[in-house]
Amino acid sequence: MKIYCLLQLLFLAVTAEESESPNIIVILSDDQGYGDVGAYWKPTESDTPNIDALARRGLRFTDFHSGAARCTPSRAALLTGRLGIRTGVVQNFDVDAKGGLPAEEETVADVLKRGGYSTYMIGSSKPYFLYMALSQPHTPLTPSKKFEGKSERGIYGDVLLEMDWIVGQVTAAVKKSNNSNTLIWFMSDNGPWASKCLFGGSVGPFIGSWQSNVGGGGSVAKGTVWEGGHRVPSIVYWPGVVESLIKITLLYFHDISFMRVLSDDEKEE
């Protein structure tokens, strides 16, 4: 079985000639647990058929971990390739926060721009890097009427269905453009928010022996260092480059997810 190293693939993407560089789409869900994607847990009860399709045709990481178990430091790790202890982003920022990602931090957008990319959170230049940070399935759960009451999991499942529909729309748009040289990477920023009970997601099989045994207790999900807090779904779809139906067990972190391409001066140092 051929195993691809995504770091090497991304390095090739950045260093390739502009005419050969793939479009890159990163879709990041919010508080979606390992057990909230059918391809990972209970496929017969799935609310994520489009994401499941990407998993069948692409590369599905089964041991992929986010850079943190909370939203802000996890996203900062994804954008910079560095842990929060190095960037100073170690907690969530609210709307009144004075801090943020330090201006001197180099982001994946900086790296890709040097490779000839146009980079936007929403954009369509070629080659392009599109970063879609979805609000689903984080609370408040507000599915549109089209998806209300459609899932057997209740309102949380309805939100998963709508999020999955969005992923399907992106995939369909890429196919319609007839540009097969497009890498789509779907993942979650951290595990589910267990304190929301039925309004939160599922950690799948990672319930924790301490929590499930007599005398144990507490959360194993978002905000904790237990596996359910940072072990998340991660799927890479890149037709013609990543072989279909490959399932790989790999310890993989957001903090090393994007290769930092060094300048000649940096390499000499």
mmCIF file of C-alpha atoms in Angstrom:
data_model
loop_
_atom_site.group_PDB
_atom_site.id
_atom_site.type_symbol
_atom_site.label_atom_id
_atom_site.label_comp_id
_atom_site.label_asym_id
_atom_site.label_seq_id
_atom_site.Cartn_x
_atom_site.Cartn_y
_atom_site.Cartn_z
ATOM 1 C CA MET A 1 0.000 0.000 0.000
ATOM 2 C CA LYS A 2 1.363 3.402 -0.933
ATOM 3 C CA ILE A 3 1.321 5.880 1.946
ATOM 4 C CA TYR A 4 1.449 9.570 1.184
ATOM 5 C CA CYS A 5 3.032 12.117 3.480
ATOM 6 C CA LEU A 6 0.841 15.194 3.297
ATOM 7 C CA LEU A 7 3.722 17.425 4.314
ATOM 8 C CA GLN A 8 5.630 16.362 1.212
ATOM 9 C CA LEU A 9 2.563 16.870 -0.963
ATOM 10 C CA LEU A 10 2.043 20.378 0.356
ATOM 11 C CA PHE A 11 5.726 21.147 -0.119
ATOM 12 C CA LEU A 12 5.446 20.059 -3.745
ATOM 13 C CA ALA A 13 2.328 22.192 -4.114
ATOM 14 C CA VAL A 14 4.131 25.299 -2.876
ATOM 15 C CA THR A 15 7.369 24.764 -4.802
ATOM 16 C CA ALA A 16 5.879 23.598 -8.108
ATOM 17 C CA GLU A 17 5.727 25.778 -11.191
ATOM 18 C CA GLU A 18 2.676 28.047 -11.015
ATOM 19 C CA SER A 19 1.050 26.253 -13.951
ATOM 20 C CA GLU A 20 1.295 22.957 -12.030
ATOM 21 C CA SER A 21 0.381 24.229 -8.569
ATOM 22 C CA PRO A 22 -2.923 22.813 -7.300
ATOM 23 C CA ASN A 23 -5.736 24.870 -5.923
ATOM 24 C CA ILE A 24 -5.965 24.212 -2.174
ATOM 25 C CA ILE A 25 -9.232 24.271 -0.256
ATOM 26 C CA VAL A 26 -9.197 23.823 3.521
ATOM 27 C CA ILE A 27 -12.607 23.317 5.125
ATOM 28 C CA LEU A 28 -12.500 23.569 8.909
ATOM 29 C CA SER A 29 -15.555 22.608 10.938
ATOM 30 C CA ASP A 30 -16.134 23.863 14.477
ATOM 31 C CA ASP A 31 -16.343 21.481 17.464
ATOM 32 C CA GLN A 32 -17.069 18.466 15.264
ATOM 33 C CA GLY A 33 -16.171 15.218 16.978
ATOM 34 C CA TYR A 34 -14.523 12.072 15.654
ATOM 35 C CA GLY A 35 -17.881 10.343 15.892
ATOM 36 C CA ASP A 36 -19.705 13.009 13.854
ATOM 37 C CA VAL A 37 -18.582 11.746 10.445
ATOM 38 C CA GLY A 38 -20.125 8.566 9.124
ATOM 39 C CA ALA A 39 -16.856 7.404 7.587
ATOM 40 C CA TYR A 40 -15.394 7.294 11.096
ATOM 41 C CA TRP A 41 -18.285 6.111 13.251
ATOM 42 C CA LYS A 42 -21.650 4.427 12.600
ATOM 43 C CA PRO A 43 -21.722 4.794 8.789
ATOM 44 C CA THR A 44 -25.265 3.424 8.554
ATOM 45 C CA GLU A 45 -26.553 6.389 10.584
ATOM 46 C CA SER A 46 -24.496 9.032 8.797
ATOM 47 C CA ASP A 47 -25.518 12.675 8.464
ATOM 48 C CA THR A 48 -22.429 13.411 6.351
ATOM 49 C CA PRO A 49 -22.805 11.637 2.975
ATOM 50 C CA ASN A 50 -20.735 14.171 1.023
ATOM 51 C CA ILE A 51 -17.869 14.087 3.495
ATOM 52 C CA ASP A 52 -18.093 10.287 3.528
ATOM 53 C CA ALA A 53 -17.724 10.339 -0.264
ATOM 54 C CA LEU A 54 -14.508 12.353 0.032
ATOM 55 C CA ALA A 55 -13.246 9.764 2.530
ATOM 56 C CA ARG A 56 -14.013 6.892 0.153
ATOM 57 C CA ARG A 57 -12.191 8.558 -2.725
ATOM 58 C CA GLY A 58 -9.370 10.167 -0.807
ATOM 59 C CA LEU A 59 -7.056 9.802 2.152
ATOM 60 C CA ARG A 60 -8.659 9.355 5.573
ATOM 61 C CA PHE A 61 -6.494 9.895 8.627
ATOM 62 C CA THR A 62 -7.648 7.783 11.555
ATOM 63 C CA ASP A 63 -5.254 9.177 14.153
ATOM 64 C CA PHE A 64 -5.224 12.890 13.329
ATOM 65 C CA HIS A 65 -4.983 15.448 16.124
ATOM 66 C CA SER A 66 -5.707 19.160 16.196
ATOM 67 C CA GLY A 67 -3.160 21.655 17.496
ATOM 68 C CA ALA A 68 -5.224 22.269 20.637
ATOM 69 C CA ALA A 69 -8.492 21.227 22.266
ATOM 70 C CA ARG A 70 -9.974 24.746 21.990
ATOM 71 C CA CYS A 71 -10.950 26.848 18.999
ATOM 72 C CA THR A 72 -8.569 29.846 18.959
ATOM 73 C CA PRO A 73 -5.246 28.103 19.708
ATOM 74 C CA SER A 74 -6.154 25.259 17.355
ATOM 75 C CA ARG A 75 -6.860 27.639 14.471
ATOM 76 C CA ALA A 76 -3.714 29.639 15.200
ATOM 77 C CA ALA A 77 -1.727 26.390 15.024
ATOM 78 C CA LEU A 78 -3.289 25.526 11.694
ATOM 79 C CA LEU A 79 -2.505 28.950 10.214
ATOM 80 C CA THR A 80 1.059 29.232 11.521
ATOM 81 C CA GLY A 81 2.304 25.673 11.878
ATOM 82 C CA ARG A 82 3.315 26.472 15.475
ATOM 83 C CA LEU A 83 2.021 25.467 18.879
ATOM 84 C CA GLY A 84 0.265 28.025 21.048
ATOM 85 C CA ILE A 85 3.093 28.050 23.557
ATOM 86 C CA ARG A 86 5.264 29.528 20.791
ATOM 87 C CA THR A 87 2.769 31.994 19.322
ATOM 88 C CA GLY A 88 1.320 33.042 22.668
ATOM 89 C CA VAL A 89 -2.178 31.993 21.567
ATOM 90 C CA VAL A 90 -3.070 29.520 24.293
ATOM 91 C CA GLN A 91 -6.713 30.357 25.031
ATOM 92 C CA ASN A 92 -9.888 31.452 23.304
ATOM 93 C CA PHE A 93 -10.359 35.152 22.561
ATOM 94 C CA ASP A 94 -13.778 36.714 23.046
ATOM 95 C CA VAL A 95 -15.147 39.726 21.178
ATOM 96 C CA ASP A 96 -13.617 42.140 23.701
ATOM 97 C CA ALA A 97 -10.162 40.589 23.638
ATOM 98 C CA LYS A 98 -7.221 42.943 23.134
ATOM 99 C CA GLY A 99 -4.791 40.275 21.990
ATOM 100 C CA GLY A 100 -4.593 38.079 18.944
ATOM 101 C CA LEU A 101 -2.150 36.365 16.630
ATOM 102 C CA PRO A 102 1.119 38.344 16.761
ATOM 103 C CA ALA A 103 1.621 40.422 13.614
ATOM 104 C CA GLU A 104 5.105 38.993 13.083
ATOM 105 C CA GLU A 105 3.851 35.414 12.861
ATOM 106 C CA GLU A 106 4.188 33.887 9.407
ATOM 107 C CA THR A 107 1.017 32.175 8.223
ATOM 108 C CA VAL A 108 0.247 29.603 5.573
ATOM 109 C CA ALA A 109 -1.028 32.486 3.427
ATOM 110 C CA ASP A 110 2.418 34.118 3.574
ATOM 111 C CA VAL A 111 4.064 30.865 2.508
ATOM 112 C CA LEU A 112 1.653 30.232 -0.347
ATOM 113 C CA LYS A 113 1.911 33.796 -1.640
ATOM 114 C CA ARG A 114 5.623 33.191 -2.151
ATOM 115 C CA GLY A 115 4.594 30.201 -4.242
ATOM 116 C CA GLY A 116 2.454 32.356 -6.535
ATOM 117 C CA TYR A 117 -0.895 31.786 -4.831
ATOM 118 C CA SER A 118 -3.739 34.207 -4.366
ATOM 119 C CA THR A 119 -4.906 33.678 -0.806
ATOM 120 C CA TYR A 120 -8.261 34.636 0.648
ATOM 121 C CA MET A 121 -10.705 33.259 3.153
ATOM 122 C CA ILE A 122 -12.997 33.369 0.119
ATOM 123 C CA GLY A 123 -11.481 33.725 -3.337
ATOM 124 C CA SER A 124 -11.258 32.248 -6.859
ATOM 125 C CA SER A 125 -7.912 33.322 -8.413
ATOM 126 C CA LYS A 126 -5.762 30.572 -9.921
ATOM 127 C CA PRO A 127 -3.910 28.964 -8.331
ATOM 128 C CA TYR A 128 -5.803 29.788 -5.174
ATOM 129 C CA PHE A 129 -5.888 28.907 -1.509
ATOM 130 C CA LEU A 130 -9.384 28.936 -0.054
ATOM 131 C CA TYR A 131 -9.809 28.715 3.715
ATOM 132 C CA MET A 132 -13.389 28.006 4.774
ATOM 133 C CA ALA A 133 -13.854 28.221 8.538
ATOM 134 C CA LEU A 134 -17.400 26.990 9.080
ATOM 135 C CA SER A 135 -19.471 27.832 12.142
ATOM 136 C CA GLN A 136 -21.126 24.400 12.131
ATOM 137 C CA PRO A 137 -21.657 22.361 14.192
ATOM 138 C CA HIS A 138 -20.827 24.765 17.048
ATOM 139 C CA THR A 139 -23.723 26.097 19.101
ATOM 140 C CA PRO A 140 -26.093 27.855 18.699
ATOM 141 C CA LEU A 141 -27.619 25.223 16.451
ATOM 142 C CA THR A 142 -29.645 27.011 13.794
ATOM 143 C CA PRO A 143 -30.254 24.786 10.762
ATOM 144 C CA SER A 144 -32.104 26.372 7.870
ATOM 145 C CA LYS A 145 -35.662 25.231 7.216
ATOM 146 C CA LYS A 146 -34.480 22.957 4.407
ATOM 147 C CA PHE A 147 -32.744 20.736 6.973
ATOM 148 C CA GLU A 148 -35.010 21.045 10.015
ATOM 149 C CA GLY A 149 -36.244 17.687 11.295
ATOM 150 C CA LYS A 150 -34.322 15.691 8.695
ATOM 151 C CA SER A 151 -31.922 13.821 10.982
ATOM 152 C CA GLU A 152 -32.653 11.049 13.461
ATOM 153 C CA ARG A 153 -30.094 12.698 15.774
ATOM 154 C CA GLY A 154 -32.312 15.732 16.209
ATOM 155 C CA ILE A 155 -31.230 19.320 15.717
ATOM 156 C CA TYR A 156 -27.516 18.515 15.991
ATOM 157 C CA GLY A 157 -27.860 16.017 13.161
ATOM 158 C CA ASP A 158 -29.786 18.611 11.138
ATOM 159 C CA VAL A 159 -26.830 20.978 11.480
ATOM 160 C CA LEU A 160 -24.445 18.219 10.384
ATOM 161 C CA LEU A 161 -26.602 17.607 7.329
ATOM 162 C CA GLU A 162 -26.480 21.286 6.383
ATOM 163 C CA MET A 163 -22.725 21.482 6.937
ATOM 164 C CA ASP A 164 -22.261 18.369 4.821
ATOM 165 C CA TRP A 165 -24.414 19.955 2.101
ATOM 166 C CA ILE A 166 -22.053 22.951 2.079
ATOM 167 C CA VAL A 167 -19.073 20.627 1.627
ATOM 168 C CA GLY A 168 -20.948 18.932 -1.208
ATOM 169 C CA GLN A 169 -21.582 22.285 -2.899
ATOM 170 C CA VAL A 170 -17.883 23.150 -2.756
ATOM 171 C CA THR A 171 -16.917 19.769 -4.176
ATOM 172 C CA ALA A 172 -19.498 20.093 -6.956
ATOM 173 C CA ALA A 173 -18.231 23.583 -7.846
ATOM 174 C CA VAL A 174 -14.681 22.265 -8.124
ATOM 175 C CA LYS A 175 -15.803 19.435 -10.400
ATOM 176 C CA LYS A 176 -17.855 21.834 -12.527
ATOM 177 C CA SER A 177 -14.784 24.009 -13.054
ATOM 178 C CA ASN A 178 -13.085 21.053 -14.762
ATOM 179 C CA ASN A 179 -9.938 21.707 -12.748
ATOM 180 C CA SER A 180 -9.027 18.358 -11.271
ATOM 181 C CA ASN A 181 -5.799 19.733 -9.808
ATOM 182 C CA THR A 182 -7.497 20.814 -6.603
ATOM 183 C CA LEU A 183 -6.711 19.541 -3.121
ATOM 184 C CA ILE A 184 -9.615 19.537 -0.660
ATOM 185 C CA TRP A 185 -8.774 19.017 2.995
ATOM 186 C CA PHE A 186 -11.601 18.643 5.498
ATOM 187 C CA MET A 187 -10.994 18.581 9.243
ATOM 188 C CA SER A 188 -12.309 19.821 12.584
ATOM 189 C CA ASP A 189 -10.667 22.345 14.898
ATOM 190 C CA ASN A 190 -11.125 20.213 18.020
ATOM 191 C CA GLY A 191 -13.404 17.660 19.617
ATOM 192 C CA PRO A 192 -17.080 18.146 20.531
ATOM 193 C CA TRP A 193 -18.414 20.334 23.349
ATOM 194 C CA ALA A 194 -19.552 17.632 25.770
ATOM 195 C CA SER A 195 -21.228 20.018 28.218
ATOM 196 C CA LYS A 196 -23.830 20.792 25.546
ATOM 197 C CA CYS A 197 -25.084 17.185 25.840
ATOM 198 C CA LEU A 198 -27.492 16.450 22.957
ATOM 199 C CA PHE A 199 -26.564 19.794 21.386
ATOM 200 C CA GLY A 200 -22.916 18.709 21.208
ATOM 201 C CA GLY A 201 -21.188 16.100 19.084
ATOM 202 C CA SER A 202 -19.741 12.648 19.577
ATOM 203 C CA VAL A 203 -16.216 11.566 20.462
ATOM 204 C CA GLY A 204 -16.946 8.226 18.818
ATOM 205 C CA PRO A 205 -15.085 5.387 20.528
ATOM 206 C CA PHE A 206 -12.872 7.662 22.631
ATOM 207 C CA ILE A 207 -15.004 7.766 25.777
ATOM 208 C CA GLY A 208 -12.064 7.116 28.123
ATOM 209 C CA SER A 209 -11.693 4.183 30.511
ATOM 210 C CA TRP A 210 -11.340 6.546 33.482
ATOM 211 C CA GLN A 211 -14.616 8.276 32.688
ATOM 212 C CA SER A 212 -16.514 5.084 31.965
ATOM 213 C CA ASN A 213 -15.361 3.149 35.045
ATOM 214 C CA VAL A 214 -16.848 3.423 38.505
ATOM 215 C CA GLY A 215 -15.184 6.265 40.348
ATOM 216 C CA GLY A 216 -14.253 8.126 37.195
ATOM 217 C CA GLY A 217 -16.055 10.972 35.543
ATOM 218 C CA GLY A 218 -15.573 14.267 33.746
ATOM 219 C CA SER A 219 -15.359 15.180 30.099
ATOM 220 C CA VAL A 220 -13.110 13.566 27.505
ATOM 221 C CA ALA A 221 -13.919 16.103 24.819
ATOM 222 C CA LYS A 222 -13.286 19.761 23.943
ATOM 223 C CA GLY A 223 -11.084 21.657 26.366
ATOM 224 C CA THR A 224 -9.364 18.556 27.736
ATOM 225 C CA VAL A 225 -6.150 16.724 26.938
ATOM 226 C CA TRP A 226 -8.064 13.461 26.686
ATOM 227 C CA GLU A 227 -8.091 11.982 23.197
ATOM 228 C CA GLY A 228 -11.643 13.053 22.412
ATOM 229 C CA GLY A 229 -10.584 16.673 22.846
ATOM 230 C CA HIS A 230 -8.173 16.729 19.929
ATOM 231 C CA ARG A 231 -8.528 13.521 17.908
ATOM 232 C CA VAL A 232 -10.596 14.711 14.968
ATOM 233 C CA PRO A 233 -11.727 13.644 11.505
ATOM 234 C CA SER A 234 -9.322 14.616 8.715
ATOM 235 C CA ILE A 235 -9.847 13.788 5.039
ATOM 236 C CA VAL A 236 -7.743 14.744 2.022
ATOM 237 C CA TYR A 237 -9.189 14.526 -1.479
ATOM 238 C CA TRP A 238 -6.827 15.203 -4.397
ATOM 239 C CA PRO A 239 -7.791 13.307 -7.572
ATOM 240 C CA GLY A 240 -4.879 11.824 -9.473
ATOM 241 C CA VAL A 241 -2.422 12.440 -6.627
ATOM 242 C CA VAL A 242 -3.887 10.859 -3.506
ATOM 243 C CA GLU A 243 -5.039 7.345 -4.287
ATOM 244 C CA SER A 244 -8.617 6.447 -3.476
ATOM 245 C CA LEU A 245 -9.693 4.110 -0.686
ATOM 246 C CA ILE A 246 -6.431 4.508 1.229
ATOM 247 C CA LYS A 247 -6.959 4.467 4.985
ATOM 248 C CA ILE A 248 -3.921 5.328 7.031
ATOM 249 C CA THR A 249 -3.221 5.335 10.735
ATOM 250 C CA LEU A 250 -0.947 8.275 11.434
ATOM 251 C CA LEU A 251 -0.331 10.540 14.382
ATOM 252 C CA TYR A 252 -0.774 13.934 12.831
ATOM 253 C CA PHE A 253 -0.993 17.395 14.355
ATOM 254 C CA HIS A 254 -2.326 20.723 13.153
ATOM 255 C CA ASP A 255 0.864 22.349 14.371
ATOM 256 C CA ILE A 256 2.836 20.601 11.603
ATOM 257 C CA SER A 257 0.060 20.562 9.036
ATOM 258 C CA PHE A 258 1.494 23.182 6.682
ATOM 259 C CA MET A 259 5.137 23.053 5.628
ATOM 260 C CA ARG A 260 7.043 26.226 6.389
ATOM 261 C CA VAL A 261 9.035 26.938 3.238
ATOM 262 C CA LEU A 262 12.313 28.557 4.235
ATOM 263 C CA SER A 263 14.103 31.227 2.267
ATOM 264 C CA ASP A 264 17.727 30.635 1.221
ATOM 265 C CA ASP A 265 18.944 32.815 4.100
ATOM 266 C CA GLU A 266 16.861 30.851 6.594
ATOM 267 C CA LYS A 267 18.197 27.567 5.230
ATOM 268 C CA GLU A 268 21.778 28.745 5.688
ATOM 269 C CA GLU A 269 21.062 29.640 9.300
#
